[in-house]
Short mmCIF file of C-alpha atoms in Angstrom, two decimals:
data_model
loop_
_atom_site.label_atom_id
_atom_site.label_comp_id
_atom_site.label_asym_id
_atom_site.label_seq_id
_atom_site.Cartn_x
_atom_site.Cartn_y
_atom_site.Cartn_z
CA MET A 9 0.01 0.00 0.02
CA ASP A 10 1.32 3.50 -0.92
CA ILE A 11 2.24 5.37 2.23
CA GLU A 12 0.96 8.63 0.66
CA ILE A 13 -2.60 7.41 0.99
CA TYR A 14 -2.35 7.89 4.75
CA ARG A 15 -1.31 11.52 4.21
CA GLU A 16 -4.37 12.00 2.00
CA PHE A 17 -6.56 10.32 4.66
CA MET A 18 -5.23 12.66 7.38
CA ALA A 19 -5.83 15.70 5.18
CA LEU A 20 -9.40 14.62 4.48
CA ALA A 21 -10.00 13.97 8.20
CA ALA A 22 -8.72 17.44 9.02
CA HIS A 23 -10.65 19.32 6.22
CA LYS A 24 -13.80 17.19 6.47
CA SER A 25 -14.38 17.96 2.81
CA PHE A 26 -13.19 16.32 -0.37
CA VAL A 27 -13.13 19.65 -2.17
CA SER A 28 -10.88 21.53 0.28
CA ALA A 29 -8.73 18.42 1.03
CA ALA A 30 -8.12 17.79 -2.68
CA ARG A 31 -7.22 21.47 -3.17
CA ASP A 32 -4.77 21.32 -0.24
CA LEU A 33 -3.21 18.12 -1.63
CA ASN A 34 -3.00 19.55 -5.16
CA MET A 35 -4.95 16.66 -6.66
CA SER A 36 -8.38 16.19 -8.19
CA GLN A 37 -11.44 15.42 -6.07
CA PRO A 38 -12.25 12.18 -8.04
CA SER A 39 -8.67 10.92 -7.50
CA LEU A 40 -8.90 11.57 -3.75
CA SER A 41 -12.31 9.83 -3.64
CA ARG A 42 -10.90 6.79 -5.43
CA HIS A 43 -7.89 6.62 -3.06
CA MET A 44 -10.14 6.73 -0.01
CA ASN A 45 -12.42 4.03 -1.38
CA ALA A 46 -9.36 1.90 -2.10
CA LEU A 47 -8.07 2.41 1.46
CA ALA A 48 -11.43 1.48 2.93
CA ASN A 49 -11.58 -1.67 0.80
CA ASP A 50 -8.01 -2.67 1.75
CA LEU A 51 -8.73 -2.25 5.42
CA GLY A 52 -12.22 -3.75 5.17
CA CYS A 53 -14.07 -0.99 6.96
CA GLN A 54 -15.94 2.28 6.42
CA LEU A 55 -13.81 5.26 7.33
CA PHE A 56 -16.20 8.22 6.92
CA TYR A 57 -19.90 8.82 7.41
CA ASP A 58 -21.48 10.44 4.34
CA THR A 59 -22.35 13.66 6.16
CA ARG A 60 -21.75 17.36 5.50
CA PRO A 61 -19.16 17.99 6.85
CA LEU A 62 -17.62 14.52 6.72
CA SER A 63 -17.24 12.73 10.03
CA LEU A 64 -15.04 9.80 10.97
CA THR A 65 -16.52 6.41 11.84
CA ALA A 66 -15.13 4.49 14.86
CA ALA A 67 -12.90 2.63 12.40
CA GLY A 68 -11.78 5.94 10.90
CA GLU A 69 -10.80 7.14 14.37
CA VAL A 70 -8.57 4.06 14.79
CA VAL A 71 -6.93 4.59 11.44
CA LEU A 72 -6.33 8.28 12.19
CA LYS A 73 -4.70 7.33 15.52
CA HIS A 74 -2.17 5.17 13.70
CA ALA A 75 -1.75 7.01 10.38
CA GLY A 76 0.64 9.60 11.82
CA LYS A 77 2.82 6.86 13.38
CA ILE A 78 2.91 4.93 10.11
CA ILE A 79 4.13 8.06 8.27
CA GLY A 80 6.59 8.92 11.05
CA ASP A 81 8.03 5.39 11.11
CA GLN A 82 8.63 5.52 7.41
CA ALA A 83 10.43 8.84 7.71
CA ASN A 84 12.59 7.51 10.54
CA MET A 85 13.42 4.36 8.57
CA LEU A 86 14.50 6.41 5.51
CA ALA A 87 16.60 8.68 7.72
CA GLU A 88 18.43 5.69 9.24
CA LEU A 89 18.99 4.08 5.86
CA GLN A 90 20.51 7.28 4.52
CA ALA A 91 22.82 7.50 7.54
CA LEU A 92 24.29 4.04 6.92
CA PRO A 93 27.76 3.78 5.25
CA ALA A 94 27.74 3.44 1.52
CA SER A 95 28.61 -0.24 1.70
CA SER A 96 25.78 -1.08 4.09
CA ASN A 97 23.41 -2.10 1.34
CA ASN A 98 25.82 -4.93 0.38
CA ARG A 99 25.21 -8.47 1.40
CA ILE A 100 26.90 -11.74 0.68
CA LEU A 101 24.55 -14.63 -0.04
CA ILE A 102 25.93 -18.08 0.69
CA LEU A 103 24.22 -21.30 -0.36
CA ASP A 104 23.36 -23.14 2.83
CA LEU A 105 23.81 -26.90 2.91
CA LEU A 106 22.60 -26.94 6.53
CA HIS A 107 25.98 -28.02 7.89
CA THR A 108 27.86 -25.33 5.92
CA ASN A 109 27.71 -22.60 8.55
CA ALA A 110 28.13 -25.09 11.41
CA LEU A 111 31.10 -27.12 10.12
CA TYR A 112 32.92 -24.76 7.76
CA VAL A 113 35.12 -22.90 10.26
CA GLY A 114 36.70 -20.84 7.53
CA ILE A 115 33.51 -19.30 6.36
CA ASN A 116 32.51 -18.29 9.84
CA GLU A 117 35.90 -16.63 10.43
CA ALA A 118 35.66 -14.85 7.05
CA ALA A 119 32.16 -13.61 7.77
CA ALA A 120 33.23 -12.09 11.10
CA GLN A 121 36.28 -10.33 9.60
CA ALA A 122 34.32 -9.09 6.57
CA LYS A 123 31.64 -7.54 8.80
CA GLU A 124 34.40 -5.80 10.74
CA ARG A 125 36.06 -4.51 7.60
CA PHE A 126 32.84 -3.44 5.88
CA PRO A 127 30.38 -1.95 8.46
CA GLY A 128 26.76 -2.75 7.64
CA LEU A 129 27.66 -5.80 5.49
CA ARG A 130 25.15 -8.64 5.84
CA ILE A 131 26.11 -12.31 5.50
CA GLU A 132 23.13 -14.53 4.78
CA PHE A 133 22.87 -18.29 4.28
CA VAL A 134 20.10 -19.11 1.85
CA ASN A 135 18.48 -22.37 0.77
CA MET A 136 18.77 -23.65 -2.79
CA ASP A 137 15.59 -22.44 -4.52
CA ASN A 138 13.17 -24.45 -6.66
CA SER A 139 14.42 -22.99 -9.95
CA GLY A 140 16.13 -26.23 -10.94
CA MET A 141 19.53 -24.56 -11.00
CA GLY A 142 22.68 -26.15 -9.60
CA GLY A 143 25.12 -24.33 -7.36
CA GLN A 144 27.28 -22.81 -10.11
CA GLN A 145 24.21 -21.92 -12.14
CA MET A 146 22.85 -20.00 -9.15
CA ILE A 147 26.12 -18.02 -9.04
CA ASP A 148 25.91 -17.30 -12.78
CA ALA A 149 22.36 -16.08 -12.30
CA LYS A 150 23.47 -13.93 -9.29
CA LYS A 151 21.06 -15.71 -6.94
CA VAL A 152 23.93 -16.40 -4.56
CA ASP A 153 27.53 -15.13 -4.24
CA ILE A 154 29.02 -18.38 -2.85
CA SER A 155 27.95 -21.93 -3.61
CA PHE A 156 29.55 -25.35 -3.33
CA GLU A 157 30.68 -28.30 -5.45
CA THR A 158 31.54 -31.78 -4.13
CA ILE A 159 33.71 -34.20 -6.08
CA ILE A 160 35.36 -37.58 -5.67
CA SER A 161 39.01 -37.99 -6.62
CA GLU A 162 41.90 -40.46 -6.29
CA ALA A 163 44.32 -37.94 -4.85
CA PRO A 164 44.33 -36.47 -1.32
CA THR A 165 43.89 -33.00 -2.84
CA THR A 166 42.90 -32.02 -6.33
CA GLU A 167 42.05 -28.98 -8.44
CA LEU A 168 38.54 -28.20 -9.68
CA GLU A 169 38.53 -26.93 -13.24
CA LEU A 170 36.07 -24.16 -13.93
CA SER A 171 35.70 -21.18 -16.22
CA ASP A 172 38.02 -18.25 -15.65
CA SER A 173 35.20 -16.19 -14.18
CA VAL A 174 34.57 -18.60 -11.28
CA GLU A 175 37.07 -19.30 -8.48
CA ALA A 176 37.04 -22.67 -6.70
CA ILE A 177 38.38 -22.54 -3.10
CA TRP A 178 39.11 -25.81 -1.34
CA VAL A 179 37.05 -26.48 1.83
CA PRO A 180 39.39 -28.42 4.15
CA GLU A 181 36.72 -29.25 6.74
CA PHE A 182 34.86 -31.34 4.16
CA HIS A 183 37.90 -33.29 2.95
CA GLY A 184 38.13 -36.98 3.78
CA GLU A 185 38.33 -40.54 2.57
CA LEU A 186 35.34 -41.96 0.73
CA VAL A 187 33.83 -44.80 2.82
CA ALA A 188 30.72 -46.94 2.76
CA GLY A 189 28.07 -46.73 5.44
CA VAL A 190 26.15 -50.00 5.84
CA SER A 191 23.28 -50.80 8.16
CA ARG A 192 24.33 -52.41 11.41
CA THR A 193 21.94 -55.27 10.55
CA SER A 194 23.59 -55.90 7.18
CA PRO A 195 25.89 -58.93 6.61
CA LEU A 196 28.49 -56.40 5.36
CA ALA A 197 28.61 -54.65 8.72
CA GLY A 198 31.19 -57.10 10.08
CA ARG A 199 33.62 -56.58 7.25
CA GLU A 200 36.94 -54.77 7.84
CA SER A 201 36.89 -53.49 4.30
CA LEU A 202 35.16 -53.79 0.94
CA THR A 203 36.13 -53.52 -2.66
CA LEU A 204 33.96 -51.47 -4.90
CA LYS A 205 33.39 -54.40 -7.27
CA GLU A 206 32.00 -56.50 -4.43
CA LEU A 207 29.18 -53.96 -4.24
CA SER A 208 28.14 -54.26 -7.94
CA GLN A 209 24.81 -55.78 -6.92
CA SER A 210 24.20 -53.39 -4.04
CA ARG A 211 21.90 -50.41 -3.87
CA PHE A 212 23.43 -47.05 -3.11
CA ILE A 213 21.32 -44.35 -1.61
CA LEU A 214 21.98 -40.65 -2.12
CA GLN A 215 20.06 -37.61 -1.03
CA ALA A 216 18.10 -36.16 -3.95
CA ASN A 217 19.48 -32.66 -4.41
CA ARG A 218 21.17 -30.63 -7.12
CA TYR A 219 24.28 -29.65 -5.24
CA SER A 220 25.51 -33.30 -5.22
CA GLU A 221 25.12 -33.94 -8.96
CA ARG A 222 28.89 -33.78 -9.60
CA PHE A 223 29.52 -36.17 -6.71
CA ARG A 224 27.00 -38.65 -8.21
CA GLU A 225 28.58 -38.38 -11.66
CA ASP A 226 32.05 -39.03 -10.19
CA PHE A 227 30.79 -42.13 -8.31
CA ILE A 228 29.16 -43.52 -11.46
CA ALA A 229 32.46 -43.04 -13.34
CA MET A 230 34.31 -44.93 -10.55
CA CYS A 231 31.96 -47.86 -10.78
CA ARG A 232 32.20 -48.07 -14.55
CA GLU A 233 35.95 -48.23 -14.27
CA VAL A 234 35.66 -51.55 -12.41
CA GLY A 235 32.96 -52.91 -14.75
CA PHE A 236 29.46 -52.06 -13.50
CA TYR A 237 26.88 -49.30 -13.49
CA PRO A 238 25.73 -48.56 -9.92
CA ASN A 239 22.11 -48.95 -8.78
CA ILE A 240 21.48 -45.57 -7.13
CA THR A 241 18.32 -44.63 -5.30
CA LEU A 242 17.80 -40.90 -4.86
CA VAL A 243 15.92 -40.22 -1.61
CA PRO A 244 14.00 -36.93 -1.26
CA ALA A 245 14.79 -35.31 2.08
CA ASP A 246 14.37 -31.78 3.35
CA ASN A 247 17.85 -31.73 4.88
CA PRO A 248 20.91 -33.97 5.50
CA LEU A 249 19.97 -34.59 9.14
CA GLU A 250 16.68 -36.08 8.15
CA PHE A 251 18.40 -38.22 5.50
CA TYR A 252 21.21 -39.63 7.63
CA ALA A 253 19.18 -40.11 10.82
CA THR A 254 17.32 -43.10 9.35
CA ASP A 255 18.46 -46.72 8.89
CA PRO A 256 19.54 -47.31 5.28
CA GLY A 257 18.21 -50.88 5.37
CA ASP A 258 19.63 -52.79 2.39
CA GLY A 259 21.05 -49.55 0.96
CA ILE A 260 24.59 -48.25 1.27
CA HIS A 261 25.49 -44.65 2.14
CA LEU A 262 28.47 -42.98 0.48
CA LEU A 263 30.18 -41.04 3.21
CA THR A 264 33.17 -38.82 3.94
CA LYS A 265 35.48 -39.80 6.76
CA VAL A 266 36.30 -36.24 7.93
CA ASP A 267 38.70 -35.16 10.70
CA ARG A 268 36.95 -35.94 13.99
CA LYS A 269 38.10 -32.67 15.58
CA TYR A 270 35.22 -30.98 13.77
CA LYS A 271 32.71 -33.35 15.48
CA PRO A 272 30.03 -33.12 12.76
CA LEU A 273 26.53 -33.73 14.03
CA ILE A 274 25.75 -36.03 11.09
CA SER A 275 28.36 -38.51 12.30
CA ASP A 276 26.59 -38.78 15.64
CA LEU A 277 23.33 -39.51 13.86
CA LEU A 278 24.90 -42.03 11.51
CA LYS A 279 26.49 -44.23 14.21
CA GLN A 280 23.01 -45.01 15.59
CA HIS A 281 22.17 -47.06 12.45
CA VAL A 282 25.31 -47.36 10.31
CA GLU A 283 28.75 -48.98 10.50
CA ILE A 284 31.58 -47.39 8.52
CA VAL A 285 33.51 -49.73 6.21
CA PRO A 286 36.49 -48.45 4.19
CA PHE A 287 37.18 -49.46 0.56
CA ALA A 288 40.07 -51.88 0.21
CA ASP A 289 40.94 -51.71 -3.45
CA LYS A 290 42.21 -48.11 -3.44
CA LYS A 291 41.51 -44.98 -1.48
CA ARG A 292 39.34 -42.30 -2.97
CA TYR A 293 38.71 -38.92 -1.46
CA VAL A 294 35.75 -36.51 -1.18
CA ASP A 295 36.48 -32.84 -1.56
CA ALA A 296 34.26 -29.79 -1.51
CA PHE A 297 34.97 -26.37 -2.99
CA ALA A 298 33.42 -22.97 -2.35
CA LEU A 299 32.62 -21.42 -5.72
CA MET A 300 32.80 -17.64 -6.07
CA LYS A 301 32.45 -15.50 -9.15
CA SER A 302 34.76 -12.58 -9.71
CA PHE A 303 33.00 -9.19 -9.24
CA PRO A 304 35.42 -6.27 -9.77
CA ASP A 305 33.03 -3.86 -8.11
CA ARG A 306 32.63 -5.92 -4.94
CA PRO A 307 35.64 -5.41 -2.62
CA ASP A 308 33.73 -7.21 0.14
CA LEU A 309 33.59 -10.40 -1.95
CA GLU A 310 37.25 -10.06 -2.96
CA PHE A 311 38.17 -9.72 0.73
CA PHE A 312 36.01 -12.70 1.63
CA SER A 313 37.64 -14.78 -1.12
CA GLU A 314 41.14 -13.91 0.14
CA LEU A 315 40.27 -15.00 3.65
CA LEU A 316 38.87 -18.32 2.49
CA VAL A 317 42.01 -18.99 0.37
CA GLU A 318 44.24 -18.23 3.34
CA HIS A 319 42.19 -20.55 5.52
CA ALA A 320 42.41 -23.36 2.99
CA LYS A 321 46.22 -22.99 2.64
CA ARG A 322 46.72 -22.88 6.36
CA LEU A 323 44.72 -26.04 7.09
CA GLN A 324 46.11 -27.87 4.08
CA ALA A 325 49.59 -27.32 5.46
CA GLU A 326 48.49 -28.71 8.83
CA MET A 327 46.63 -31.71 7.40
CA PHE A 328 49.35 -32.86 4.99
CA LYS A 329 52.54 -31.82 6.79
CA GLY A 330 55.38 -34.29 6.53
#
């Protein structure tokens, strides 16, 4: 609703005449009449009695009591907005994978330092929308500033190849060995290890979401290398906690054995139903990357990117020293 309509209402209440109120507002009488009818319809009540001079109904008296405050609040809001630093309208939108802002230490540290450097900067974690876009597509469409990609590789660390306009920053907290999670009631639960080929007749269960599409493609390629195409069941789930907190039954989870110092909540949920079994044939690793597009006019994003890169290098040196 246009805030100006309350100014017109207050003028009409004061003049008690459409003619004199319209003259004072420098507008036509029919326009004022239409606006007042629209206000009454929006509020669902009659505001004036059709008398000469006009008189307010009980509902009109209530609206008049609040109209001045509504106009004053808007003026105060605009004044506060104008007083904010020039960068205060900026915000960094980060795709939230639920555990992102809980487990990714680097992004929390970067957020705190960016807010200190750029007063008024807002850092928001947002859910992937229903547009059908993947993480990188959401960046390209400017729906988010930071998204994530998860891959499987045969090396402890690897590079993610992207276009020159998108930077991929390694997320050390999500790095770990690829392992199988089997139900505690499964015959496989007692095994010390498994080869991938032994699981050619098994059913693998993955959460149905778009941000794990690359991970799923990499796993299919792994299986095809050893001679089979995996049977994958995609399970709809609102969040990872809901997905991993249930017994997989005859299905097998594909999991990341991350550093225990991060104490991820998902691992506590998993151990209620699942036993972790490593792969024996060769080790494979799961890595995640924060994806950021280059924006020359966004010094806040550039600063944020530099902090995440520094964090990744520091932890990489600690994790792979010697």
